[in-house]
């Protein structure tokens, strides 16, 4: 079993930066791809960045220039650095992990962390 807990959200002015964290319990050996999603008010949840177990990142075109995803398998953490925040980045940000090996086929979600960009 894997549990994910996000942190690092908050209220930020436009142009500011945030670093979101996702802490995983359980064995990282049983987690393959991890990802960050976000859901803005009235919109569907969207994938913004993902990272493989060996650290290869992938980004949606809409955030590629400002978002940086990373993970530390030893510390069981995943991160999302967001720079030059825009009001349109306001959303709840979710961490997701895909299980592998014994947890193959399982998908795990965190509870989300709110990011609000406003002056």
C-alpha positions as semicolon CSV with decimal commas, in nm:
position;residue;x (nm);y (nm);z (nm)
1;X;0,000;0,000;0,000
2;X;0,113;0,354;-0,076
3;X;-0,002;0,678;0,080
4;X;0,079;1,017;-0,068
5;X;0,074;1,347;0,117
6;X;0,121;1,677;-0,061
7;X;0,244;1,997;0,100
8;X;0,384;2,335;0,008
9;X;0,078;2,506;-0,134
10;X;-0,039;2,848;-0,031
11;X;-0,117;3,201;-0,140
12;X;0,143;3,353;-0,369
13;X;0,160;3,675;-0,565
14;X;0,189;3,662;-0,943
15;X;0,549;3,616;-1,046
16;X;0,635;3,429;-0,729
17;X;0,755;3,072;-0,684
18;X;0,647;2,765;-0,491
19;X;0,791;2,423;-0,431
20;X;0,533;2,152;-0,382
21;X;0,628;1,828;-0,213
22;X;0,473;1,483;-0,221
23;X;0,577;1,241;0,051
24;X;0,520;0,872;-0,015
25;X;0,486;0,595;0,236
26;X;0,559;0,235;0,149
27;X;0,826;0,109;-0,087
28;X;0,941;0,328;-0,376
29;X;1,049;-0,001;-0,533
30;X;0,679;-0,063;-0,594
31;X;0,613;0,280;-0,750
32;X;0,687;0,344;-1,115
33;X;0,570;0,671;-1,269
34;X;0,476;0,958;-1,042
35;X;0,293;1,266;-1,157
36;X;0,147;1,599;-1,064
37;X;-0,206;1,692;-1,164
38;X;-0,404;2,003;-1,094
39;X;-0,770;2,090;-1,088
40;X;-0,886;2,447;-1,117
41;X;-1,235;2,551;-1,005
42;X;-1,494;2,434;-1,253
43;X;-1,240;2,246;-1,463
44;X;-1,134;1,887;-1,507
45;X;-0,824;1,753;-1,339
46;X;-0,530;1,781;-1,578
47;X;-0,190;1,618;-1,597
48;X;0,089;1,875;-1,581
49;X;0,407;1,674;-1,526
50;X;0,525;1,319;-1,475
51;X;0,851;1,149;-1,388
52;X;0,967;0,791;-1,424
53;X;1,135;0,588;-1,152
54;X;1,476;0,667;-1,302
55;X;1,404;1,041;-1,309
56;X;1,300;1,110;-1,669
57;X;1,054;1,402;-1,670
58;X;0,774;1,492;-1,904
59;X;0,563;1,806;-1,909
60;X;0,244;1,931;-2,060
61;X;0,311;2,203;-2,315
62;X;0,123;2,458;-2,106
63;X;0,369;2,445;-1,814
64;X;0,695;2,325;-1,967
65;X;0,883;2,652;-1,930
66;X;0,793;2,724;-1,568
67;X;0,752;2,390;-1,392
68;X;1,022;2,147;-1,285
69;X;0,942;1,800;-1,156
70;X;1,188;1,590;-0,961
71;X;1,192;1,295;-0,726
72;X;1,416;1,152;-0,457
73;X;1,358;0,778;-0,426
74;X;1,573;0,748;-0,117
75;X;1,372;1,011;0,070
76;X;1,048;0,887;-0,091
77;X;0,966;1,234;-0,216
78;X;0,853;1,402;-0,533
79;X;0,869;1,774;-0,595
80;X;0,724;2,035;-0,825
81;X;0,905;2,366;-0,853
82;X;0,676;2,632;-0,998
83;X;0,829;2,961;-1,108
84;X;0,675;3,281;-1,237
85;X;0,334;3,186;-1,105
86;X;0,031;3,315;-1,289
87;X;-0,327;3,356;-1,164
88;X;-0,421;3,077;-1,405
89;X;-0,208;2,841;-1,197
90;X;-0,460;2,865;-0,915
91;X;-0,578;2,511;-0,850
92;X;-0,559;2,216;-0,619
93;X;-0,244;2,022;-0,701
94;X;-0,249;1,645;-0,664
95;X;0,025;1,386;-0,649
96;X;-0,029;1,051;-0,822
97;X;0,172;0,732;-0,822
98;X;0,142;0,422;-1,038
99;X;0,210;0,096;-0,865
100;X;0,438;-0,173;-1,005
101;X;0,553;-0,522;-0,913
102;X;0,332;-0,633;-0,624
103;X;0,124;-0,316;-0,668
104;X;0,097;-0,338;-1,046
105;X;-0,227;-0,186;-1,174
106;X;-0,287;0,017;-0,860
107;X;-0,308;0,394;-0,872
108;X;-0,258;0,610;-0,568
109;X;-0,359;0,973;-0,511
110;X;-0,282;1,230;-0,249
111;X;-0,541;1,457;-0,095
112;X;-0,419;1,767;-0,276
113;X;-0,267;2,100;-0,180
114;X;-0,421;2,435;-0,270
115;X;-0,222;2,688;-0,469
116;X;-0,372;3,034;-0,500
117;X;-0,204;3,299;-0,711
118;X;-0,338;3,644;-0,641
119;X;-0,220;3,995;-0,567
